[in-house]
Short mmCIF file of C-alpha atoms in Angstrom, two decimals:
data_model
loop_
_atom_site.label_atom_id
_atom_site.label_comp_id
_atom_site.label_asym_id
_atom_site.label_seq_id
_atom_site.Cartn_x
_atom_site.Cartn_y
_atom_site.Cartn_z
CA UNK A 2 10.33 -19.83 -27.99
CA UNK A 3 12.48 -17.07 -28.87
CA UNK A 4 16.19 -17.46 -28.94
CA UNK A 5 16.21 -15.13 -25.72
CA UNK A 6 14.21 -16.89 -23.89
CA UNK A 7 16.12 -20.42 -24.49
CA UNK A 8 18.64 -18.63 -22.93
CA UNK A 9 17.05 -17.44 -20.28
CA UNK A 10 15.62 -21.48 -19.73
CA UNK A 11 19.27 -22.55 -19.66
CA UNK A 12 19.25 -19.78 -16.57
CA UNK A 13 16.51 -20.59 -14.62
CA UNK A 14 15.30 -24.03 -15.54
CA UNK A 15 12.00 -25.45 -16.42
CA UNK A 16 10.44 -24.23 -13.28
CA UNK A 17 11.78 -20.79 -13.64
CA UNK A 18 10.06 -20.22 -17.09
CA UNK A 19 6.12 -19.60 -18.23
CA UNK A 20 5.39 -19.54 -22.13
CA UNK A 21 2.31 -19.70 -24.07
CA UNK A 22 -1.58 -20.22 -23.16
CA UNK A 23 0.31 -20.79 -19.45
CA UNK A 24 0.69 -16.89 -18.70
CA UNK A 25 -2.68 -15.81 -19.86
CA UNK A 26 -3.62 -18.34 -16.95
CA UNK A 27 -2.26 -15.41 -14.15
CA UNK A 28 -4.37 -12.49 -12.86
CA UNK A 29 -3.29 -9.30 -14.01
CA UNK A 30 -5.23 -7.90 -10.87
CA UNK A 31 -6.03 -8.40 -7.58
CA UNK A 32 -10.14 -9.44 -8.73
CA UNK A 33 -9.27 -11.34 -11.32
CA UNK A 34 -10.52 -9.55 -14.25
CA UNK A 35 -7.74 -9.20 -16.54
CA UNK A 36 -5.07 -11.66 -17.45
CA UNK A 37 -1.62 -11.72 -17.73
CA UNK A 38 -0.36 -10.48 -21.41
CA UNK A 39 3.10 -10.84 -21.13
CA UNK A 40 5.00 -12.51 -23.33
CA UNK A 41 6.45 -14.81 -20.60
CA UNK A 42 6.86 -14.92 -16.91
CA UNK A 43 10.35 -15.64 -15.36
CA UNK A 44 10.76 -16.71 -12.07
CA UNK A 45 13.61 -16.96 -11.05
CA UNK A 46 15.12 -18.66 -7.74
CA UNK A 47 18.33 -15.96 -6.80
CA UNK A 48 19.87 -12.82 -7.07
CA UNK A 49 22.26 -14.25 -9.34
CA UNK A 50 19.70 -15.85 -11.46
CA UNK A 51 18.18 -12.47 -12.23
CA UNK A 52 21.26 -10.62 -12.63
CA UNK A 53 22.03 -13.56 -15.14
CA UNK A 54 18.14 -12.56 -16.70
CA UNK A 55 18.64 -8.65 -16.70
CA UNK A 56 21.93 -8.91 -18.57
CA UNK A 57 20.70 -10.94 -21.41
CA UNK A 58 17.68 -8.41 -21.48
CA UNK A 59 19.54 -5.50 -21.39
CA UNK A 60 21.90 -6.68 -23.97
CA UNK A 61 18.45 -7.28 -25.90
CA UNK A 62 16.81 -3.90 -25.06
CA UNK A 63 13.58 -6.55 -23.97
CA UNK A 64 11.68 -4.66 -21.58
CA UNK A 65 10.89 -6.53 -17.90
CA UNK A 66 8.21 -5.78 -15.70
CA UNK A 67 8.06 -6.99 -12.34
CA UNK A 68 5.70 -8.25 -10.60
CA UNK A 69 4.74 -8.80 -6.67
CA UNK A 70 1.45 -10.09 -5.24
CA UNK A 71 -0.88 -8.02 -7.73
CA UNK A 72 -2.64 -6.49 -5.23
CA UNK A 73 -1.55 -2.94 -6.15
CA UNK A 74 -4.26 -0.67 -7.55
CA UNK A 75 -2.62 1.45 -10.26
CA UNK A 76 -1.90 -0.76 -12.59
CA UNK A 77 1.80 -0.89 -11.92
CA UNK A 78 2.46 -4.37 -12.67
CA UNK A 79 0.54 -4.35 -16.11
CA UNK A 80 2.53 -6.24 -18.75
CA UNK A 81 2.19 -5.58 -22.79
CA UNK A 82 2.16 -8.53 -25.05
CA UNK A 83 5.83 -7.44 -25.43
CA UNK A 84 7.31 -7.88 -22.00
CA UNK A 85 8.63 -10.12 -20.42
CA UNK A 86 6.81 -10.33 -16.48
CA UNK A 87 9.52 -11.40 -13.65
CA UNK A 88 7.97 -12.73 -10.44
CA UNK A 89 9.88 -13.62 -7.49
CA UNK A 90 7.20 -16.10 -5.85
CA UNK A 91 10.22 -18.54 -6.25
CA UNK A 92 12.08 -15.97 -3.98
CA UNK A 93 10.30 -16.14 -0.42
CA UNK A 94 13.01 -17.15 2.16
CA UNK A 95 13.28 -15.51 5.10
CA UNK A 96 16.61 -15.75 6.39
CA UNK A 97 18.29 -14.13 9.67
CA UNK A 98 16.38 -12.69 12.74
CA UNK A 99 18.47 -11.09 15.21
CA UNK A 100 16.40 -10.09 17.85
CA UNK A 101 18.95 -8.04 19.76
CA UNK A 102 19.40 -5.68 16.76
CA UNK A 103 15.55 -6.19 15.85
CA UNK A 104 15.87 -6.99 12.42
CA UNK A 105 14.88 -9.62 9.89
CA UNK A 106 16.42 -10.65 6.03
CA UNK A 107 13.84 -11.64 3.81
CA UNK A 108 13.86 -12.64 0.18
CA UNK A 109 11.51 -10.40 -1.67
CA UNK A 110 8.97 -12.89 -2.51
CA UNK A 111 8.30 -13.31 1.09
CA UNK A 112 4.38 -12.79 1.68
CA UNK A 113 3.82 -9.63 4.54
CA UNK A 114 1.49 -11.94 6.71
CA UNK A 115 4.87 -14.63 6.59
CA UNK A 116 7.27 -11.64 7.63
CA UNK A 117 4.71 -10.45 10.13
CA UNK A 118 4.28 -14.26 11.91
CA UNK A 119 8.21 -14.76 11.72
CA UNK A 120 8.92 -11.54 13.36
CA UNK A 121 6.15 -12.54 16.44
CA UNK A 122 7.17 -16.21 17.03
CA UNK A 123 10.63 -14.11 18.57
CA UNK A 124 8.20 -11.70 20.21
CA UNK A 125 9.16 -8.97 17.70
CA UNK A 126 6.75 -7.44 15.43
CA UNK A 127 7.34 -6.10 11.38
CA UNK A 128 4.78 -3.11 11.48
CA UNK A 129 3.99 -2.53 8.37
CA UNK A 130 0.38 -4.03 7.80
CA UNK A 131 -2.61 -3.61 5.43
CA UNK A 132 -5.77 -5.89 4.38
CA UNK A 133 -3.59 -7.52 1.54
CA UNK A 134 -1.17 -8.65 4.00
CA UNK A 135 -1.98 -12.53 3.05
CA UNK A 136 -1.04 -11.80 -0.91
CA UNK A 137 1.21 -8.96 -1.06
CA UNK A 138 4.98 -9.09 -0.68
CA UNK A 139 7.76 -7.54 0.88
CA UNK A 140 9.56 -6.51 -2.60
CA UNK A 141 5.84 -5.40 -3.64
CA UNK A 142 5.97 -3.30 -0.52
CA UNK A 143 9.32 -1.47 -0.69
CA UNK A 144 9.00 -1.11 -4.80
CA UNK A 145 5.33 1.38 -3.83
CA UNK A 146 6.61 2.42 -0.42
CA UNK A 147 3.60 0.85 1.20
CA UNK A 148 1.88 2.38 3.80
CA UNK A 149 -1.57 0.62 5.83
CA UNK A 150 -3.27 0.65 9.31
CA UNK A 151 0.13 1.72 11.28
CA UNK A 152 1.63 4.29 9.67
CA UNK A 153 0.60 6.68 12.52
CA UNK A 154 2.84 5.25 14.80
CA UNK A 155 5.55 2.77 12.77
CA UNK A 156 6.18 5.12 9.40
CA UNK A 157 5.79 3.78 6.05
CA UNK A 158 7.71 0.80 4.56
CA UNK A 159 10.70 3.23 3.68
CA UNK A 160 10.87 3.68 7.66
CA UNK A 161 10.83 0.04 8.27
CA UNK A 162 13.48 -1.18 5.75
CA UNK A 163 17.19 -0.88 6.93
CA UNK A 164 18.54 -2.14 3.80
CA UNK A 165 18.30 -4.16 0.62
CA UNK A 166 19.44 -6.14 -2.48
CA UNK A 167 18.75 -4.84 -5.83
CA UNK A 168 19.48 -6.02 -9.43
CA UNK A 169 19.88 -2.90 -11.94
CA UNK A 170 18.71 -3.01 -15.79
CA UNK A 171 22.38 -4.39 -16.58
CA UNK A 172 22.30 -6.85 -14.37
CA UNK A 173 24.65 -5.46 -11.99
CA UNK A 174 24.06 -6.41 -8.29
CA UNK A 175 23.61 -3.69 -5.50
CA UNK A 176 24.30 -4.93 -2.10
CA UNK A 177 23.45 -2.95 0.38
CA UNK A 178 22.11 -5.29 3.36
CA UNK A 179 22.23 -2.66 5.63
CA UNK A 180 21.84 -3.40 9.76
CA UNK A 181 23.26 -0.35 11.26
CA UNK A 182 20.53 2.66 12.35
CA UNK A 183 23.26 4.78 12.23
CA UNK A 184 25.23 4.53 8.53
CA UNK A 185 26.40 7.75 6.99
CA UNK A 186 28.49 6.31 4.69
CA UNK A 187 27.71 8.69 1.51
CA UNK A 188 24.81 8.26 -0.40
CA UNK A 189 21.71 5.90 0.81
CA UNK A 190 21.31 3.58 -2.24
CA UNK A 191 18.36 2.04 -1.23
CA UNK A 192 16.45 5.07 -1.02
CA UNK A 193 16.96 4.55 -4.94
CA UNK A 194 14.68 1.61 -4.75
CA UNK A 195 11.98 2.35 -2.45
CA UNK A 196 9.05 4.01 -4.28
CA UNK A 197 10.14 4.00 -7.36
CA UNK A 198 8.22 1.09 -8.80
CA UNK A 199 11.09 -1.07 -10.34
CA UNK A 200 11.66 1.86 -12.50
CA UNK A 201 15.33 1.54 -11.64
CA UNK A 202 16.22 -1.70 -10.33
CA UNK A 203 14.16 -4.91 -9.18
CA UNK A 204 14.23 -5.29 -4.87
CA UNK A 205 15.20 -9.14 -4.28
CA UNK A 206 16.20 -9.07 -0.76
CA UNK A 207 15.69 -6.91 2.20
CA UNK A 208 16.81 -6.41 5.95
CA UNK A 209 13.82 -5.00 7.67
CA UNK A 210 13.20 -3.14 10.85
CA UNK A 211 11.74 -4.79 13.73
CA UNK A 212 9.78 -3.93 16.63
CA UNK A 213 9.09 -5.05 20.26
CA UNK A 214 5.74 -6.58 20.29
CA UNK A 215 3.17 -4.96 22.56
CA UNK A 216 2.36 -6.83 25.37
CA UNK A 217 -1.18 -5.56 25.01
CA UNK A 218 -3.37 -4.01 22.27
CA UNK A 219 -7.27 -2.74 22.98
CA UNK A 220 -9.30 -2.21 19.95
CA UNK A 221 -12.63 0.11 19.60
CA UNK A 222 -14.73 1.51 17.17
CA UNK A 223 -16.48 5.18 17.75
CA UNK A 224 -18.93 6.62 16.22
CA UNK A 225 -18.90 10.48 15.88
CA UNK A 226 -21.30 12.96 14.57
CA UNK A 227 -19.18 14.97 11.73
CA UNK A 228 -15.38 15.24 10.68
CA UNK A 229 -14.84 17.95 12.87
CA UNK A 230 -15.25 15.54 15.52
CA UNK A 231 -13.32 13.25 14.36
CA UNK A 232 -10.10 15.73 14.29
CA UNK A 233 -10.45 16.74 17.64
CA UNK A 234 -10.92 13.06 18.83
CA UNK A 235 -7.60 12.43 16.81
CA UNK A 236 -6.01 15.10 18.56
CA UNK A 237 -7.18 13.99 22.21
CA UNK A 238 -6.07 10.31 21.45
CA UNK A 239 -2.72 11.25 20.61
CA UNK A 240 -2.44 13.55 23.68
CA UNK A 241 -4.38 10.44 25.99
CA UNK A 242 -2.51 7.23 24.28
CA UNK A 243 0.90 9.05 23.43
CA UNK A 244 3.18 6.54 20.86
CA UNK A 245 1.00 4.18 22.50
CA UNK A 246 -1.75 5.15 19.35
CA UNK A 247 -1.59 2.50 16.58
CA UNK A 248 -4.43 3.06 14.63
CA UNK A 249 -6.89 5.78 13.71
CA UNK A 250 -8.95 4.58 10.62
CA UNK A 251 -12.09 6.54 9.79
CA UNK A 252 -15.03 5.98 7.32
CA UNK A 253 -17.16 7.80 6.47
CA UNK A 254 -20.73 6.84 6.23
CA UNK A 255 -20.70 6.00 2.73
CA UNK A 256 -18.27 3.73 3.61
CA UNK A 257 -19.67 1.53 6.63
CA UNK A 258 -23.08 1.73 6.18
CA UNK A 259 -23.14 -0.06 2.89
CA UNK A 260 -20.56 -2.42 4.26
CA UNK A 261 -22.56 -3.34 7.31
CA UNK A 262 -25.73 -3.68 5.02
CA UNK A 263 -24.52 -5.72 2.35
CA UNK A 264 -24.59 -8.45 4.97
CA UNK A 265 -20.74 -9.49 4.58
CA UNK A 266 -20.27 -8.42 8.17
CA UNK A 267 -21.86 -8.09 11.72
CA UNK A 268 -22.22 -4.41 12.62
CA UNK A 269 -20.18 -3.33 15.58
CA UNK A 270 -22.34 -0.01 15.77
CA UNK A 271 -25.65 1.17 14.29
CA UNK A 272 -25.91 3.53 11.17
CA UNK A 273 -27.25 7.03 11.61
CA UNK A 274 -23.80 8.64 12.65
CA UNK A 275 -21.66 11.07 10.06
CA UNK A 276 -18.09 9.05 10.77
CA UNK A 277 -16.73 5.50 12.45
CA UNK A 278 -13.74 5.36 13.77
CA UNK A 279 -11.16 2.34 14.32
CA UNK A 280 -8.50 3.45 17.48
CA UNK A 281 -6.12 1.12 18.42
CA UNK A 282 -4.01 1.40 21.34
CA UNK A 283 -0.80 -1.09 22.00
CA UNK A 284 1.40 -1.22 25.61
CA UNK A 285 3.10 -3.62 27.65
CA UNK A 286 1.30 -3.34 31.12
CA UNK A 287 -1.56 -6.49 30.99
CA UNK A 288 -3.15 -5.19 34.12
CA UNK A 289 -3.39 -1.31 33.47
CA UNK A 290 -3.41 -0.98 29.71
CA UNK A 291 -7.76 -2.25 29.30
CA UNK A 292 -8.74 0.45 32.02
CA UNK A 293 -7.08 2.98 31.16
CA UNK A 294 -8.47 2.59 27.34
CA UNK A 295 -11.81 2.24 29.24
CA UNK A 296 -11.63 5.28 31.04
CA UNK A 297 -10.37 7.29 28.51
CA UNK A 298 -13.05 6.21 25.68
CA UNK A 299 -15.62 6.84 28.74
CA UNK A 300 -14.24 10.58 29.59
CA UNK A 301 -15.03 10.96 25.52
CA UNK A 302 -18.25 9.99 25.64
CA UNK A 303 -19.46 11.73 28.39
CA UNK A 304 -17.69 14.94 26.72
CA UNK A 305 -19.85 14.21 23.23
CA UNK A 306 -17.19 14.26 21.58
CA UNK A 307 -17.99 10.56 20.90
CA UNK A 308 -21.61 9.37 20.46
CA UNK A 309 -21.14 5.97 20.89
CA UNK A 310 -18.93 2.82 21.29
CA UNK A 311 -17.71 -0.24 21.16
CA UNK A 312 -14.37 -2.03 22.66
CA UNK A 313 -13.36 -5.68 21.73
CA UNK A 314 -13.25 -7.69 24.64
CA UNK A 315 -11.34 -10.41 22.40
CA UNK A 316 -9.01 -10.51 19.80
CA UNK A 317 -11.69 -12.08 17.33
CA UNK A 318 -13.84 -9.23 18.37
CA UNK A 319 -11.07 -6.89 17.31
CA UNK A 320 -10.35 -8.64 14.10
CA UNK A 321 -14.15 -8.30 13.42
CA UNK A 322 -13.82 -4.80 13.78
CA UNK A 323 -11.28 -4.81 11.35
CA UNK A 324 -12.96 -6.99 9.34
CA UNK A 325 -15.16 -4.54 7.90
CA UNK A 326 -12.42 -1.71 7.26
CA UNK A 327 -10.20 -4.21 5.34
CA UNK A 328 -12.74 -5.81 3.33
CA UNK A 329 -11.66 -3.39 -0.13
CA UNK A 330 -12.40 -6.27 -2.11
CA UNK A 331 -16.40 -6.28 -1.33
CA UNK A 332 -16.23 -2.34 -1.14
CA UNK A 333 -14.70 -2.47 -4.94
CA UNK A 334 -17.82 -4.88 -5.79
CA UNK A 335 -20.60 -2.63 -4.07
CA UNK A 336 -18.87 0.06 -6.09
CA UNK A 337 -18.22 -1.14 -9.89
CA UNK A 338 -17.79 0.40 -12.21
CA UNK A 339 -15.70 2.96 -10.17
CA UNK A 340 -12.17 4.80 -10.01
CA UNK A 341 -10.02 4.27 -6.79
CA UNK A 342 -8.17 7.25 -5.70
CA UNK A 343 -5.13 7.42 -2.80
CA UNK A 344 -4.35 10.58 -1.81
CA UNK A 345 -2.89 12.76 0.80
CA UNK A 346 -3.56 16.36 2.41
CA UNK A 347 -3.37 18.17 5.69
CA UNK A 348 -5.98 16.78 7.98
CA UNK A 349 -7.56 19.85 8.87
CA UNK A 350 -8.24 20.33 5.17
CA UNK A 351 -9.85 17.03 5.13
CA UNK A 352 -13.39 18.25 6.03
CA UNK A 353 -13.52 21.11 3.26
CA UNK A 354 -12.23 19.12 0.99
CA UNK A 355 -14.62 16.36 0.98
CA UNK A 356 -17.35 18.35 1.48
CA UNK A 357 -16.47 20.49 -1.45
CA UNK A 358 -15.78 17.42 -3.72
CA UNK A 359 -19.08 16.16 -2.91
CA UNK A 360 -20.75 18.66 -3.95
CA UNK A 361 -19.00 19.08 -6.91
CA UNK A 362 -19.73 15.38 -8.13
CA UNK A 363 -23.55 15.22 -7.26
CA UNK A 364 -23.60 18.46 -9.44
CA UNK A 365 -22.09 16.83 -11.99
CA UNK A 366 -23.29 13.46 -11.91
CA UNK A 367 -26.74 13.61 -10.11
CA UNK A 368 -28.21 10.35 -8.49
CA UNK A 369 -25.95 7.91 -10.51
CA UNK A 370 -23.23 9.11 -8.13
CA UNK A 371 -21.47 6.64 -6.42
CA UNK A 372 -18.88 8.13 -3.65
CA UNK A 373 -16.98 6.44 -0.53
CA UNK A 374 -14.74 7.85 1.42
CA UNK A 375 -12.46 6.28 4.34
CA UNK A 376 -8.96 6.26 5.64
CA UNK A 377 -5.69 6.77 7.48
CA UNK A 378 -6.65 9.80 8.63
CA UNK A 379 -3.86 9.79 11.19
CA UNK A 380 -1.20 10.09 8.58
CA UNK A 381 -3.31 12.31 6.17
CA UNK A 382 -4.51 9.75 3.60
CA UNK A 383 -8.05 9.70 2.18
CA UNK A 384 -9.14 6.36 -0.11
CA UNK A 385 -12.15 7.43 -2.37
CA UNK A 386 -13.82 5.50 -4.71
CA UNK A 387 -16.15 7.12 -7.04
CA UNK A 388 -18.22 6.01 -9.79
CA UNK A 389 -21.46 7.37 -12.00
CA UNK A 390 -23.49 6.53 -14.92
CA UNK A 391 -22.61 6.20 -18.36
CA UNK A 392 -19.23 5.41 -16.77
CA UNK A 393 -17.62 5.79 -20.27
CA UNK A 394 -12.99 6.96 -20.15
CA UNK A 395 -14.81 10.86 -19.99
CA UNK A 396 -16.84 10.20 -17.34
CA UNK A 397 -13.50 8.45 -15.55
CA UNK A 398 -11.36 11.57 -16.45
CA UNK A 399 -13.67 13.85 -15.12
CA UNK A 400 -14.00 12.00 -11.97
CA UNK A 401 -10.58 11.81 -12.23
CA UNK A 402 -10.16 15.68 -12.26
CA UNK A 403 -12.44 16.79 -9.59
CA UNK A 404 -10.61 14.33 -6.65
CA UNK A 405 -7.00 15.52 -7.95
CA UNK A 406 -7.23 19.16 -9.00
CA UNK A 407 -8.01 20.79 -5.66
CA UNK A 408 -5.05 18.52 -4.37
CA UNK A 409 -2.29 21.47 -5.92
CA UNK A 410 -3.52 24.28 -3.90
CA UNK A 411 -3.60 22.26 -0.64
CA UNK A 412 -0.55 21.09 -0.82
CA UNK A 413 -1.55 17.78 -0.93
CA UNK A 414 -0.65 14.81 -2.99
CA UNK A 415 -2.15 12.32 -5.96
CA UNK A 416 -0.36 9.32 -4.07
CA UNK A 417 -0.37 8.53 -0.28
CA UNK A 418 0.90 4.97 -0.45
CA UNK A 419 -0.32 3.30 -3.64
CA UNK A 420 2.18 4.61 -5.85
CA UNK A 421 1.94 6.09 -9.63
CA UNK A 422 1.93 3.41 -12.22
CA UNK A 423 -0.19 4.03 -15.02
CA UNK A 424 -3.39 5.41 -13.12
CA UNK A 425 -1.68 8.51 -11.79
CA UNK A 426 1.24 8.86 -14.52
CA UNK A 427 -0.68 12.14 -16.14
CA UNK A 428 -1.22 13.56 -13.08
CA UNK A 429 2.26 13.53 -11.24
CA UNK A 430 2.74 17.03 -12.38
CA UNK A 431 0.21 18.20 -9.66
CA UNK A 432 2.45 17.09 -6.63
CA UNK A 433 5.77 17.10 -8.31
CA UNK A 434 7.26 20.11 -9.79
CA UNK A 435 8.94 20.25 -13.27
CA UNK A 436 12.64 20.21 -11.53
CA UNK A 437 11.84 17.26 -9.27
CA UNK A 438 10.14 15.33 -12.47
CA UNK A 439 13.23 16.32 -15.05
CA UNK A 440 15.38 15.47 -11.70
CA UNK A 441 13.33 12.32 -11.66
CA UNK A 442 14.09 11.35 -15.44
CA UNK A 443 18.08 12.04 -15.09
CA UNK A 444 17.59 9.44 -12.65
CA UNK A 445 16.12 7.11 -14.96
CA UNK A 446 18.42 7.75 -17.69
CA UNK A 447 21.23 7.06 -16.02
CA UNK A 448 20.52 3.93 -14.13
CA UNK A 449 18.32 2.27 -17.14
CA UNK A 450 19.72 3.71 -19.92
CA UNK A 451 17.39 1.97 -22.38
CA UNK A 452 14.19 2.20 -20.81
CA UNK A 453 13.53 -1.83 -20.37
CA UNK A 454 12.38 -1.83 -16.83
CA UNK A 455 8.62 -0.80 -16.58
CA UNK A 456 8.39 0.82 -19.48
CA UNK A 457 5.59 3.59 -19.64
CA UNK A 458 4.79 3.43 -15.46
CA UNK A 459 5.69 6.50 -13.22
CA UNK A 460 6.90 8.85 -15.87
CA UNK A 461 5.78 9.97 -19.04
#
């Protein structure tokens, strides 16, 4: 080992400290297909242990990456041969729940799923949810500003996280455990440190926003006819269900009909319609909350504006129903070789711009197109995956430039929830202006001086 990293053994221990053959044994991704290339993987156990790690680094200039549950799809977590990778699986505590103030403290190693089944044994709830919940992490989370299934109602994880605990590229320890809702005490540090990738400092603990669980939540998947449907549907469920609306997921075709086929899951509904749709609605009256989901799905059908339905009459109905809209790993394997694309735009730009996108890539690509599309459509996010034959790094860019170019004049954005990282670095420019990106940079400058944490992701 390298004189650096004896001293950063003497710091963490033998358990805190990866080397050799050892780190090429980690996933670089969330399927498995690359490896780790760091140089070595530090784990270490504390806040104080890390700001112990980032201060011999800094002092170094040896650039740190760190890393969360790899489930992130932008290659944000990649390591060079020359980094060192720090993971904070050692790190998953969850500490205080105070369920008169609804909140939670977590270490930032804490799995989602944990948070999520801490939060309900005190009949509280931590919103934020997506399929990865069972691998990703809370410090994953707040470092992409993670989104999922409930953003409609709850926010994204910067709405959901009341404070946290950050170590900067010097080492130097930001505390700001935040429980108040109300604080306007200056500047909002940990705004700093949501979204921003560990570009400027690395989360390691968090006090997180709780909610009252519903008492009750009724699950169904529609089937409509086109998109246009689908945006007056969204617009009647909000009006019908109120903050009471949870969820509004909708695939397209291309998404659930290969799904249903590929015989990974039972189909809820039969093919043949233009769009699916997965409505959620939560409450807290047991007797009056499944009829009046009933009647209201009913007073849609018999309108047309939904062609048919199903409601979960159970909860493993309901998670079978979800089932099919979190299963990303089997729509990645239908799809390969393929790019994956996270974006955001008005909804009631949503229809024209798909429409004109496919068109575009069956002109271009002919019948070795491969295109999905599906989504938070409540909160303006689109997923698309898209692939074609030879798929060679031009056949990627070009794929790459027909999803994101028509994103500028909408006013939409290259990012939703996923984040920039290396995928979307070149193409920042089309949702951030040259002032916010210089802004961006001054930002980086000053707070990691010599460029050591996540070197190359986010900016240019």
């Amino acid at each position: 080992m390298t004189d650096l990293l004896n001293q950063i053994a003497q710091i963490v221990g033998p358990q805190g400290l990866i080397t050799g053959a050892d780190v090429q044994e980690r996933a670089a991704d969330f399927m498995g297909f690359t490896r780790c290339q760091a140089q070595a993987i530090v784990r270490p156990a504390s806040t104080a242990e890390l700001s112990a790690v980032m201060k011999l680094c800094h002092a170094a200039g040896q650039t740190v990456v760190a890393a969360g549950g790899n489930t992130g799809l932008v290659q944000g977590q990649v390591c060079d041969p020359a980094d060192i990778q720090v993971s904070l699986e050692r790190m998953r505590a969850i500490g205080e729940i105070d369920p008169v103030g609804r909140t939670m403290v977590v270490e930032a190693g804490c799995v989602v799923q944990n948070a999520q089944e801490k939060a309900e044994e005190q009949g509280l709830k931590f919103a934020v949810d997506w399929g990865a919940r069972g691998s990703a992490t809370i410090g994953g989370g707040i470092s992409t500003n993670a989104g999922g299934n409930s953003v409609v109602r709850y926010g994204m994880m910067r709405d959901n996280v009341m404070g946290l605990e950050a170590v900067l590229a010097d080492g130097t320890v930001i505390s700001s455990m935040n429980v108040l809702l109300k604080n306007n005490a200056a500047y909002d540090l940990k705004q700093l440190f949501i979204g921003s990738e560990g570009t400027l400092g690395i989360v390691t603990r968090a006090v997180l926003k709780l909610q009252p669980a519903p008492l009750t939540t009724q699950t169904a998947m529609l089937a409509c006819a086109d998109f246009a449907a689908v945006q007056r549907l969204f617009v009647e469920v909000g009006h019908q269900f109120g903050p009471g609306l949870t969820a509004f997921e909708v695939m397209w075709a291309s998404f659930y009909e290969p799904m249903v086929a590929s015989g990974r899951h039972t189909p809820p509904l039969p093919g043949g319609h233009g769009c699916y749709v997965i409505t959620e609605m939560s409450g807290t009256d047991p007797e009056a909350d499944p009829g009046r989901f009933e009647t209201v799905l009913a007073g849609l059908i018999e309108s047309e504006l939904v062609v048919d339905a199903v409601i979960a009459t159970s909860q493993a109905q309901a998670d079978q129903i979800w089932a099919i809209r979190d299963d990303i790993p089997g729509l990645m394997m239908f799809t390969m070789p393929s790019v994956t694309f996270d974006v955001s735009l008005p909804i009631r730009e949503m229809d024209r711009y798909v429409a004109d996108l496919t068109k575009a890539a069956e002109a271009e690509f002919g019948e070795t197109l491969k295109l999905v599309v599906f989504g938070h459509i409540g909160d303006g996010n689109l997923h698309i995956l898209m692939g074609a034959q030879p798929f060679t790094e031009a056949t990627k860019h070009r794929i790459e430039e027909l999803v994101y170019t028509p994103l500028q004049a909408l006013g939409g954005s290259v990012s939703a929830e996923h984040g920039i990282g290396i995928e979307k670095r070149d193409w920042l420019a089309l949702s951030r202006s040259a002032d916010e990106i210089a802004l961006m940079k001054t930002l980086k400058g000053a707070l990691d001086p010599k460029g050591i944490l996540n070197p190359g992701k986010v900016l240019a």
